[in-house]
Coordinates of C-alpha atoms and ligand atoms in Angstrom, one line a residue:
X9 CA -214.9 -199.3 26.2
X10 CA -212.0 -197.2 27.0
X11 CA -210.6 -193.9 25.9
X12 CA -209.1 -193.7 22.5
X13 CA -211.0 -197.3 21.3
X14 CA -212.6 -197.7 18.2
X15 CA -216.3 -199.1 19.3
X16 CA -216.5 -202.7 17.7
X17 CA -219.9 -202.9 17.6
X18 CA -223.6 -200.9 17.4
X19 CA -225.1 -200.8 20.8
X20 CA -226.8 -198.7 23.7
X21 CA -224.3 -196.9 26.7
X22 CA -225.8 -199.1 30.0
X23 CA -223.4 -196.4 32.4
X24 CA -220.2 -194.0 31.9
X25 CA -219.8 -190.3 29.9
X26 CA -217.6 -189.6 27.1
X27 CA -217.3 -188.0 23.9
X28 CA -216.8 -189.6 20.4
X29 CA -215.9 -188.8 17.3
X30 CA -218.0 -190.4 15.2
X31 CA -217.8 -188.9 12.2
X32 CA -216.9 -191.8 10.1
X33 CA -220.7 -192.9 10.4
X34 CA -222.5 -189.7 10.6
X35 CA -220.2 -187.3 8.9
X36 CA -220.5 -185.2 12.1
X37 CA -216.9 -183.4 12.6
X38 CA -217.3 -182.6 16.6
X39 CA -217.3 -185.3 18.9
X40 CA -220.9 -186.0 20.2
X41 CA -221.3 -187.0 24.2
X42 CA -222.4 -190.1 25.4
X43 CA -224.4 -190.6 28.6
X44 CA -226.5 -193.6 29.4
X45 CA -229.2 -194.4 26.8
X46 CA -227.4 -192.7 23.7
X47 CA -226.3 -195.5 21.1
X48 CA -222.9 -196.0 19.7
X49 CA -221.7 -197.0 16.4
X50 CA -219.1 -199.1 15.2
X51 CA -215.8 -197.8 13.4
X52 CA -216.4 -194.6 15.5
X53 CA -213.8 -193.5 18.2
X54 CA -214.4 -193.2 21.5
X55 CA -212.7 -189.8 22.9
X56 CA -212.2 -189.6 26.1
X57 CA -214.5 -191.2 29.1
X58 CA -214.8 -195.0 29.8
X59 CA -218.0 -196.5 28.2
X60 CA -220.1 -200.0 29.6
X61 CA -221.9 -200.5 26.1
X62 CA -224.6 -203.1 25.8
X63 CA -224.3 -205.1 22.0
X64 CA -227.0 -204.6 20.0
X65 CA -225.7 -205.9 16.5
X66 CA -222.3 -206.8 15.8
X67 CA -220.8 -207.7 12.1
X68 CA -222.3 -206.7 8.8
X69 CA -225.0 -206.1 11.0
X70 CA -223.8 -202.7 12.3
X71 CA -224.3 -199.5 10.8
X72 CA -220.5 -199.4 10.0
X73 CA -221.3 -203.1 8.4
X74 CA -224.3 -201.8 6.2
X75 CA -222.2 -199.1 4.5
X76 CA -219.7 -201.4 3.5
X77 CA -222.0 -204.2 2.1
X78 CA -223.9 -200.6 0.3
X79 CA -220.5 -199.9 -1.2
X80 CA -219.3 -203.7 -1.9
X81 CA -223.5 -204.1 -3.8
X82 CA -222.8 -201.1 -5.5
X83 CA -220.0 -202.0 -6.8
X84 CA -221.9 -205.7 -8.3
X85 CA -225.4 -203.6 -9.4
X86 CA -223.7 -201.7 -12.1
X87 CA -224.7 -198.2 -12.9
X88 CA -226.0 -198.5 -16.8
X89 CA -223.5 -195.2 -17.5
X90 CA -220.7 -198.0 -16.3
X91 CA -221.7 -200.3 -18.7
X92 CA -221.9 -197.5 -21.3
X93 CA -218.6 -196.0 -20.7
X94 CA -217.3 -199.5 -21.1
X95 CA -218.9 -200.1 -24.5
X96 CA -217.6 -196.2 -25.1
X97 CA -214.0 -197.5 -24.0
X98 CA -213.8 -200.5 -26.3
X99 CA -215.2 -198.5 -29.1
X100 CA -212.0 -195.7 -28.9
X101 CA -210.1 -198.4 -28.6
X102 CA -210.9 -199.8 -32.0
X103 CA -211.4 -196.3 -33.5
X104 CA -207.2 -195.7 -32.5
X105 CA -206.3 -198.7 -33.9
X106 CA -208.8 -198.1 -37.1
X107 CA -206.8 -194.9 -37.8
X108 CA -203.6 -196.3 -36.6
X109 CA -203.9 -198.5 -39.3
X110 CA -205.3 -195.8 -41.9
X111 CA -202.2 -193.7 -40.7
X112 CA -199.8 -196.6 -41.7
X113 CA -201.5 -197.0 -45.4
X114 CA -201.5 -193.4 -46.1
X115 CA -198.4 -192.1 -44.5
X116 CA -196.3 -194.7 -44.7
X117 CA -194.7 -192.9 -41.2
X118 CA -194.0 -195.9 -38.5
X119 CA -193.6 -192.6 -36.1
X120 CA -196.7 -191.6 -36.9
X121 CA -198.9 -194.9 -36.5
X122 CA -197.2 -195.1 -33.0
X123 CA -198.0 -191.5 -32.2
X124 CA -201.8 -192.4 -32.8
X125 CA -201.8 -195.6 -31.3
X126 CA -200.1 -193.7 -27.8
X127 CA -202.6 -190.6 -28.0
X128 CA -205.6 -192.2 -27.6
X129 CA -206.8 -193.3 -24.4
X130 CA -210.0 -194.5 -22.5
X131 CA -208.6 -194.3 -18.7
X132 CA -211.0 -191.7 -18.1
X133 CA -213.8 -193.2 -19.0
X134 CA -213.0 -197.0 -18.2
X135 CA -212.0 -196.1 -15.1
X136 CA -213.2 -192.3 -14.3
X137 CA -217.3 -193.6 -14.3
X138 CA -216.8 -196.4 -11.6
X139 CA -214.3 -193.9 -9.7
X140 CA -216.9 -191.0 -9.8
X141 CA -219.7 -193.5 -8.8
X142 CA -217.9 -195.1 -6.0
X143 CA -216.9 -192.0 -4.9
X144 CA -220.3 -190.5 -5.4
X145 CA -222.0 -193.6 -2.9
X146 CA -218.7 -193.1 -0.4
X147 CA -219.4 -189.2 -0.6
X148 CA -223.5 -189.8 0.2
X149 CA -222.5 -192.4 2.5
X150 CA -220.4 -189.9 4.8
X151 CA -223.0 -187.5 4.7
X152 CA -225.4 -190.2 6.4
X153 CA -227.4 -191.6 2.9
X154 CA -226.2 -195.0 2.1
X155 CA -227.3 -195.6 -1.7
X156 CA -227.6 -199.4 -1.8
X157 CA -226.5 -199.0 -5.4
X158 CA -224.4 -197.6 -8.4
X159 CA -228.2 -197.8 -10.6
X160 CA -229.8 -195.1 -7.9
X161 CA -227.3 -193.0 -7.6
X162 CA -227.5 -192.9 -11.6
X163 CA -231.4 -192.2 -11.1
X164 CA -231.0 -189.7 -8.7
X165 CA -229.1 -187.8 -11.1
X166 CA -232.6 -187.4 -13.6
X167 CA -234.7 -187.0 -10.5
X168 CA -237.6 -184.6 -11.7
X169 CA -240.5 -185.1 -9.0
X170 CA -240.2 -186.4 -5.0
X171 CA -243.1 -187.7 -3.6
X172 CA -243.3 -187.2 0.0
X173 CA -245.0 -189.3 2.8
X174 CA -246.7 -187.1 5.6
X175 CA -246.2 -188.4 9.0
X176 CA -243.1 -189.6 10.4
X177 CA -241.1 -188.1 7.1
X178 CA -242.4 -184.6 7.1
X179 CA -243.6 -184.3 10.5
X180 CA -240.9 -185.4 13.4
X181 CA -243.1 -188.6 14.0
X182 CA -243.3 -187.8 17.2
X183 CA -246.6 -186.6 17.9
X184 CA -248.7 -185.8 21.6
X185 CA -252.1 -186.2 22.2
X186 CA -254.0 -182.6 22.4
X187 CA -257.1 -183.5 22.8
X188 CA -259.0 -186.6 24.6
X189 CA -262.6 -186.1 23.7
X190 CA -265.0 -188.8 25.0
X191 CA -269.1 -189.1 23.7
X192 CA -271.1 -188.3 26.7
X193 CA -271.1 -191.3 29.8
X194 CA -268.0 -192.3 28.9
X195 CA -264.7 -191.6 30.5
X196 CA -261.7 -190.1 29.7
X197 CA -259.5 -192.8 30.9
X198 CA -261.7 -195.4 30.0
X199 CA -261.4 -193.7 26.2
X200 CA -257.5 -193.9 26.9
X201 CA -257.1 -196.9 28.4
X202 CA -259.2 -199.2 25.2
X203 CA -257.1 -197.0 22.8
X204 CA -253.6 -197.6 24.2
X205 CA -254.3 -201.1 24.9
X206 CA -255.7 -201.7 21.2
X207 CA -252.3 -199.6 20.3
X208 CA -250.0 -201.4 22.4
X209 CA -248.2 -203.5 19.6
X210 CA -248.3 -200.8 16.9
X211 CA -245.5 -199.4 15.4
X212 CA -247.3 -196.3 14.1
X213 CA -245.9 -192.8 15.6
X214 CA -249.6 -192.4 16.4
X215 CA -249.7 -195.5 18.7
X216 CA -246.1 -194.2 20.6
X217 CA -248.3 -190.8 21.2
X218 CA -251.0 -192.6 22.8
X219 CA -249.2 -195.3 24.7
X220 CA -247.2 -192.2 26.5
X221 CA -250.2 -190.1 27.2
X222 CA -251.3 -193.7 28.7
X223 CA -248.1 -194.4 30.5
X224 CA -248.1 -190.5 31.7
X225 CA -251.2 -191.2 33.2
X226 CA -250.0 -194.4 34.7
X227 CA -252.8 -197.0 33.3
X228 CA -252.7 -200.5 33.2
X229 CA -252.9 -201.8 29.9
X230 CA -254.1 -205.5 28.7
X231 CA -252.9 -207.0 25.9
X232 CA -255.6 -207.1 22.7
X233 CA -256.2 -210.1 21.0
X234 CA -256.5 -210.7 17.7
X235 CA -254.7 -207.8 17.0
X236 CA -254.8 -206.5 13.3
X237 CA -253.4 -203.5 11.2
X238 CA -254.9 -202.3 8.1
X239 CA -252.2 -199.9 7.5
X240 CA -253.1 -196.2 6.4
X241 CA -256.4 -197.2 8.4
X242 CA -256.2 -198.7 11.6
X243 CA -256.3 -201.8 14.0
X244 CA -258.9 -203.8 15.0
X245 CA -259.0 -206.4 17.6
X246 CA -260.4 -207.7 21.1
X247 CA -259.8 -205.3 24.3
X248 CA -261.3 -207.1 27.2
X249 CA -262.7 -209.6 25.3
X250 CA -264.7 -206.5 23.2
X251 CA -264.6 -206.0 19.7
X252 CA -262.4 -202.6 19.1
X253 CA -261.6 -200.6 16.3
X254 CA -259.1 -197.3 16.7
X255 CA -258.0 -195.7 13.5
X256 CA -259.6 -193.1 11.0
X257 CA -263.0 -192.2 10.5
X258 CA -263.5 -194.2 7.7
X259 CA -262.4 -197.2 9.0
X260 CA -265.1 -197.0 11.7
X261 CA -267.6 -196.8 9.8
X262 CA -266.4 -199.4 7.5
X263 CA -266.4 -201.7 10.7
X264 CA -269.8 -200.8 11.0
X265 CA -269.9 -198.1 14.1
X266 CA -271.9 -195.4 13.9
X267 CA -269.3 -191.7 14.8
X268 CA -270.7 -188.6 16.1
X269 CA -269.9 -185.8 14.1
X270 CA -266.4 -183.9 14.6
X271 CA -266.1 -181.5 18.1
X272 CA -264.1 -179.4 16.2
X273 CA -262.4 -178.6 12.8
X274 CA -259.2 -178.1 13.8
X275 CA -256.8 -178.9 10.9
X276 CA -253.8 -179.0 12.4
X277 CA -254.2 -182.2 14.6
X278 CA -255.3 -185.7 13.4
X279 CA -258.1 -187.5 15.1
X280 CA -258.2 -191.1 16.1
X281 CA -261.6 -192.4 16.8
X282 CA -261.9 -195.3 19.1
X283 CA -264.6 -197.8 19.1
X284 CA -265.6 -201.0 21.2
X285 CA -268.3 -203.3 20.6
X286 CA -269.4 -201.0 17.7
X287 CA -270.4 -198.0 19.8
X288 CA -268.1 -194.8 19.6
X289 CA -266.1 -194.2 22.6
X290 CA -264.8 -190.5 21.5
X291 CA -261.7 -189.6 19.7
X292 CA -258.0 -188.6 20.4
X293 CA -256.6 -185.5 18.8
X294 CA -253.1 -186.0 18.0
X295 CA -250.5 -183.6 16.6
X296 CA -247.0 -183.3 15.5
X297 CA -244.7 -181.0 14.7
X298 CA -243.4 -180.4 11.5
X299 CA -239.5 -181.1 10.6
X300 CA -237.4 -178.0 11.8
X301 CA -235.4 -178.3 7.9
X302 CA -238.8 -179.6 5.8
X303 CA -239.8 -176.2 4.2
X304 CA -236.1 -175.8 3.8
X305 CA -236.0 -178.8 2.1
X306 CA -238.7 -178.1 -0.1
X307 CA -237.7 -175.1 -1.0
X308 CA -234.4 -176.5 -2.1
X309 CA -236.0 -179.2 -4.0
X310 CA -238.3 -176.5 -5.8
X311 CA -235.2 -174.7 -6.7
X312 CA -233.9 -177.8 -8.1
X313 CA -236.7 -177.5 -10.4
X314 CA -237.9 -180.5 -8.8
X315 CA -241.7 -181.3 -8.4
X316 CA -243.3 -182.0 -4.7
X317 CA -245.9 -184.5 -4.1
X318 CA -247.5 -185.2 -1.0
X319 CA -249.0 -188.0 -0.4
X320 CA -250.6 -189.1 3.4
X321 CA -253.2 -191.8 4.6
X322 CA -254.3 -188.7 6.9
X323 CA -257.1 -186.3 6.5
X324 CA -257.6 -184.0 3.8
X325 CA -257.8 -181.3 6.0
X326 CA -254.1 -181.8 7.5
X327 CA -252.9 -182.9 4.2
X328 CA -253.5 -178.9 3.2
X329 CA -252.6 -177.4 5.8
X330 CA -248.9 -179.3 5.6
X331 CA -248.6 -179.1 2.2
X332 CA -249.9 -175.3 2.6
X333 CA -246.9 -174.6 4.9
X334 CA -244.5 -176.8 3.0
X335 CA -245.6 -175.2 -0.7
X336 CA -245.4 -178.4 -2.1
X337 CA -246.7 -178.7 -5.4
X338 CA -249.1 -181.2 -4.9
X339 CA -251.5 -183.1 -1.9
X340 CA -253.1 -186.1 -2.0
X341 CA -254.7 -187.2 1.1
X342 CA -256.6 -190.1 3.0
X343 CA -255.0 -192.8 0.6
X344 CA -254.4 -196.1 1.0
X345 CA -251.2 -197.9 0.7
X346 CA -252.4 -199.0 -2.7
X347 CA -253.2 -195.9 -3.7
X348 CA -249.9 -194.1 -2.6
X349 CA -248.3 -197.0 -4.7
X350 CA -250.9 -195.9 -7.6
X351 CA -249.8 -192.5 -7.2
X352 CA -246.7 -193.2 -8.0
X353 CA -247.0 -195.6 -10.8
X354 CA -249.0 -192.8 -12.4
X355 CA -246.1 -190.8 -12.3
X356 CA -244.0 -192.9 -13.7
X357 CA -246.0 -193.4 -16.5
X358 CA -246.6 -190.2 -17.2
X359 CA -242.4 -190.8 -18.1
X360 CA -241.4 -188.8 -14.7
X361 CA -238.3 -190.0 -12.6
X362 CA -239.8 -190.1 -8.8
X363 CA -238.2 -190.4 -5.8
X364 CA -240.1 -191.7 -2.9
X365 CA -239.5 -190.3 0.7
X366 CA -241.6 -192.4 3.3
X367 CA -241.0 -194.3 7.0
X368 CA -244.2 -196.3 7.3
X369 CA -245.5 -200.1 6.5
X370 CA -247.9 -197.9 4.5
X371 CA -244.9 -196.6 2.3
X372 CA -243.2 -199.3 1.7
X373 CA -245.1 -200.4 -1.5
X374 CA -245.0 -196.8 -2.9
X375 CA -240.8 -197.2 -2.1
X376 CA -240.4 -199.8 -3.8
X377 CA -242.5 -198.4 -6.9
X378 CA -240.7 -195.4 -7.6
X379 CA -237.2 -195.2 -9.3
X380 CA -235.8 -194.5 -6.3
X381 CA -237.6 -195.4 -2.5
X382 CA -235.6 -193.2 0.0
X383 CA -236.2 -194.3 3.6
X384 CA -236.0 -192.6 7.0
X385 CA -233.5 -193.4 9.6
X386 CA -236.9 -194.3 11.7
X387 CA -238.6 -195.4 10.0
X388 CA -240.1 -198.9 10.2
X389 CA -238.0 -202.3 9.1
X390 CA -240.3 -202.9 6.3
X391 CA -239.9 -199.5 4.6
X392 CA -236.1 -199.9 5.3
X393 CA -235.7 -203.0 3.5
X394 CA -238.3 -201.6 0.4
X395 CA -236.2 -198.3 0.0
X396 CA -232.8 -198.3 -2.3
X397 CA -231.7 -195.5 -0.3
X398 CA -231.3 -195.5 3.9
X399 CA -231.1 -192.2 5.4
X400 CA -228.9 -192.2 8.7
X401 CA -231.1 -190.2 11.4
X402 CA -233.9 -188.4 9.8
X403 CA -232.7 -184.7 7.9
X404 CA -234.8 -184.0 5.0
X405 CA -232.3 -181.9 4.0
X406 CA -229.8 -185.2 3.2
X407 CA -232.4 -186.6 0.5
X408 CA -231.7 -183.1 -1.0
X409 CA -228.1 -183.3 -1.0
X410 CA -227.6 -186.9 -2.2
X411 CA -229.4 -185.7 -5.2
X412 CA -227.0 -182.8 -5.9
X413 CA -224.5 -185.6 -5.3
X414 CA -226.3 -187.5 -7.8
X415 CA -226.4 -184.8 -10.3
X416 CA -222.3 -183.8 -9.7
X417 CA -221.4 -187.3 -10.1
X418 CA -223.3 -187.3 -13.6
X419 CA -221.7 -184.0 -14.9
X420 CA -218.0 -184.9 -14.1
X421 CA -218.7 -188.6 -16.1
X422 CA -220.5 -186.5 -18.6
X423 CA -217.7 -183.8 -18.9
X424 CA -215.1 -187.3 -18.9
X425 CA -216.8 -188.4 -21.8
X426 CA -216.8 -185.1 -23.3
X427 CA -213.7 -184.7 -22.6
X428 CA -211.6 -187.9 -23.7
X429 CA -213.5 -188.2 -27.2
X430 CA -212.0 -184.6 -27.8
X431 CA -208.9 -185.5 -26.7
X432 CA -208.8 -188.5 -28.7
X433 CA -210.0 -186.6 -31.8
X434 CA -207.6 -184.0 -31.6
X435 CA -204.8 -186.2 -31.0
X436 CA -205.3 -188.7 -33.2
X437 CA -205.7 -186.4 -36.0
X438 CA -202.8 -184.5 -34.9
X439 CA -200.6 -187.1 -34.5
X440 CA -201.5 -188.3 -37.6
X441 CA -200.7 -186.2 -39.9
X442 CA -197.1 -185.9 -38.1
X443 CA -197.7 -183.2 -35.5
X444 CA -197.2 -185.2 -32.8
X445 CA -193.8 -187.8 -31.3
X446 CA -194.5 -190.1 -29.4
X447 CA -193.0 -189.0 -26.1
X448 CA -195.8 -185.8 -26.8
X449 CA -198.6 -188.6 -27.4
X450 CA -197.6 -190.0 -24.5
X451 CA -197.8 -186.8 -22.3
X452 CA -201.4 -185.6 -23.9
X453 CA -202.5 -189.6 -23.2
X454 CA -201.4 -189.6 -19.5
X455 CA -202.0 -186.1 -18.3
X456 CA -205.2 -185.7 -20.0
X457 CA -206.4 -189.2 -18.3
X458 CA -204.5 -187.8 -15.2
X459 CA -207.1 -184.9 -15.1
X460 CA -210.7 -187.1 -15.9
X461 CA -209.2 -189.1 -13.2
X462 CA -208.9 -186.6 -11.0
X463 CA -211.9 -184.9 -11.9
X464 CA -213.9 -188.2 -10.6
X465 CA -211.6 -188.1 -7.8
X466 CA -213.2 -184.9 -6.0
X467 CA -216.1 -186.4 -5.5
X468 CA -213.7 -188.4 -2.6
X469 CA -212.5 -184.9 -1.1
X470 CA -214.0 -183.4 1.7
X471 CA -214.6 -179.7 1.5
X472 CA -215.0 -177.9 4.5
X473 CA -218.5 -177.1 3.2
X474 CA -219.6 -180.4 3.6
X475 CA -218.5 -180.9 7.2
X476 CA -220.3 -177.4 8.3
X477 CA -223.2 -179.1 6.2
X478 CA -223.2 -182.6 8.1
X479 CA -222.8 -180.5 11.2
X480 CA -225.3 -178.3 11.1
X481 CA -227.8 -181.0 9.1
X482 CA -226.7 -183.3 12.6
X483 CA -228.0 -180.4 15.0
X484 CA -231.0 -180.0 13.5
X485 CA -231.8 -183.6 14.0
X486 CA -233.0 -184.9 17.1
X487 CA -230.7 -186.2 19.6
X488 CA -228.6 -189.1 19.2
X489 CA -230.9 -191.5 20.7
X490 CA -233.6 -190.5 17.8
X491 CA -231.1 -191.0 15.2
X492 CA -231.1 -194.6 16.5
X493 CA -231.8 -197.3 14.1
X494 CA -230.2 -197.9 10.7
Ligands
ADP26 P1 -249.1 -191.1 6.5 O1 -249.4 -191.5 5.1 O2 -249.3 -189.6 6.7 O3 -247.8 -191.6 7.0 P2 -250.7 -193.3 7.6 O4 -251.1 -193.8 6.2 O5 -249.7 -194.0 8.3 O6 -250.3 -191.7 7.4 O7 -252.0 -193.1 8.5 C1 -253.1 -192.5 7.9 C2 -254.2 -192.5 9.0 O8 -254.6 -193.8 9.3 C3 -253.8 -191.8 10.2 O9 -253.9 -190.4 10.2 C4 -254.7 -192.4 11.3 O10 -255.9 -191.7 11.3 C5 -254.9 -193.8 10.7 N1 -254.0 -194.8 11.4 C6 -252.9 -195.3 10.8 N2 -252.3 -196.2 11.7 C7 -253.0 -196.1 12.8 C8 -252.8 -196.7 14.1 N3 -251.8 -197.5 14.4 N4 -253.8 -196.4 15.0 C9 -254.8 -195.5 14.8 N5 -254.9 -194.9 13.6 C10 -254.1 -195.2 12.6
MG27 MG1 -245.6 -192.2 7.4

């Protein structure tokens, strides 16, 4: 890849340095630098070093490819206001001709009839809606949210409660062991060693914690057979030919092991307890750290007047304590993926408009439940695929600001709609009782459409408030390689 390239595909740098702009994908305005192991984009530019980049996915594949099939889906799954504002359209049309017609009977004035028939227009709402949606997705998609429809983006806009997933969405899903507390005659290594093993194939931020402290410690793992996740829960399989269970509490006990009590009541970590042929090993204390921008985020939400939920498969006791910091509105805690699904449904029937934030398999029902599923740049394939809106890297603070998208795309249609039936009102009834010539119908009809048109059109334009946002949301994201996956 050399200086001043565009990169052609999505991939990891194998050797070189340089900086690129890639602002096109992430909506950050400085040029971010590249050094072995950080992944590239395609459609972004490559600044100034030369770059060996290893392919990862080319095509519609890419992120560069995603947010064009977003935009290209958006524009088939039709936002109901579209459809609307069509119906609206066809209407005014009639309703000019109606008392085009009327003006001709009565009058008598062919100047007139042409005057009302010129006057009226639709433009702004025919055409201003799909303009201010488009433009609404393309704005969203700059600022690293790509809204894999016209629909969500008109949900987002009547958003009133956000239900939020715990671990790997609130917290950086990047958690380190704290604590390795065998029961007495066993070791600590030995307690290690079963866990990682049993946690080699999992895809939980819990599991990456373990398999670290494991690799940090240099232990050699074997592979576990019959390796099974109950998600929100934990895996059970064969370590060593030994029946073992690592996961909550509760799922111990429901495998039918017998745990000690707690060592401590610490609310701030989550414990893993591992098991192998049914006797208690010890557990693993595992914390992670909260978002940098979640209490920030939260805040904003509140002062949206939107509700915050909480919903996590971990303890009740951490559940608090993060929705104590957080001052979400709301925690539910040690639920099943079912029951975060249920959660939501609730919700919904209780006539709320949810949006659902989560990253994990266990999510993914819950994201697909709610109006609107809103997925974490990290977060697992499944939940990904379940969401209707993909978060590029992981800033809480993005699923804030694609619903004040949301909500400015909905005024400026609104205030189009407003705006053209007063137009046509006005103008109709002036021109037809002779106010009006035609050339001045003319001019009312094209510059008043000039401005609805333009009014959807901002939502296109980039304010330098926007770049300082993406900017600043970028920094307090981790670094590049963390942002990977989308
Ligand atoms: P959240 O809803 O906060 O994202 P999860 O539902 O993913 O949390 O997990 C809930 C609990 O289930 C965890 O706190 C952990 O105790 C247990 N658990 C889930 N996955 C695993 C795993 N791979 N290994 C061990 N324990 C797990
Ligand atoms: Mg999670």
């Amino acid at each position: 890849m050399r200086p001043g390239g565009r990169v052609p595909v999505d991939g990891l740098v194998t050797s070189g340095q340089s900086f690129i702009d890639q602002a096109a994908i992430t909506g950050e305005s400085m040029p971010v630098e590249k050094v072995p192991g950080a992944r590239v984009y395609a459609g972004t530019v490559n600044q100034s070093g030369v770059l060996e980049i290893q392919t990862e996915t080319v095509g519609r594949e890419t992120a560069f490819g995603k947010i064009i099939e977003a935009v290209e889906n958006a524009e088939r799954s039709r936002a109901p206001v579209q459809r609307t504002a069509d119906r609206l359209a066809g209407y005014l049309v009639y309703f000019a001709l109606a008392c085009a017609l009327l003006t001709l009977i009565f009058t008598h004035n062919a100047r007139s009839t042409i005057s009302v028939v010129i006057v009226a227009g639709a433009c702004g709402i025919a055409a201003g809606t799909p303009l201010a949606i488009l433009g609404a997705i393309g704005r969203a998609a700059r600022y690293g949210a790509i809204v894999k429809g016209g629909l969500y983006m008109e949900t987002l806009s009547k958003v009133d409660t956000v239900v939020l997933d715990k671990t790997g969405t609130l917290t950086l899903g990047n958690p380190e062991i704290v604590s390795i507390d065998p029961v007495q005659g066993v070791e600590r290594e030995r307690l290690l060693l079963v866990a990682a093993s049993a946690e080699r194939y999992s895809e939980h931020p819990l599991a990456r914690a373990i398999l670290k402290t494991a690799n940090d410690a240099s232990l050699s793992l074997v592979d576990p057979e019959g390796f099974s996740y109950t998600p929100g829960k934990g895996i059970s399989c064969r370590v060593e030919a030994e029946e073992t269970v690592v996961g909550t509490r509760a799922f111990l006990l429901e495998c039918g092991v017998e745990v000690s009590a707690p060592t401590t009541d610490d609310d701030s970590s989550t414990e893993i307890s591992v098991a192998q042929g049914r006797i208690h090993l010890g557990s693993l204390r595992i914390a992670d750290v909260l978002r940098p921008e979640a209490v920030e985020a939260v805040r904003a939400l509140k002062d949206m007047s939107i509700r915050t939920v909480l919903l996590t498969g971990d303890a009740v006791s951490i559940g608090l304590a993060v929705g104590h910091q957080l001052e979400v509105d709301e925690v539910e805690a040690e639920l099943l993926p079912q029951q975060k699904l249920d959660r939501v449904r609730t919700l919904r029937g209780a006539g709320k408009t949810v949006v659902m934030v989560g990253d994990g398999i266990n999510d993914a029902p819950a994201l697909m439940e709610a109006n609107v599923g809103i997925a974490m740049g990290s977060g697992t394939e499944v939940a990904r695929e379940s969401a209707n809106v993909l978060l590029l890297g992981n800033d809480l603070l993005k699923v804030v600001e694609v619903i004040k998208i949301a909500r400015w795309c909905n005024r400026i249609i609104m205030f189009n709609f407003a705006g053209t039936l007063v137009v046509d009102a006005v103008g109709v009834g002036l021109a037809a009782f002779g106010f009006l010539n035609p050339v001045l119908a003319a001019l009312i009809h094209v510059s008043s459409e000039l401005i609805f048109i333009l009014n959807s059109a901002r939502l296109l334009s980039r304010s330098s408030k926007e770049s300082r946002l993406a900017t600043l949301g970028d920094k307090m994201t981790l670094p590049p390689a963390e942002r990977a996956a989308v």
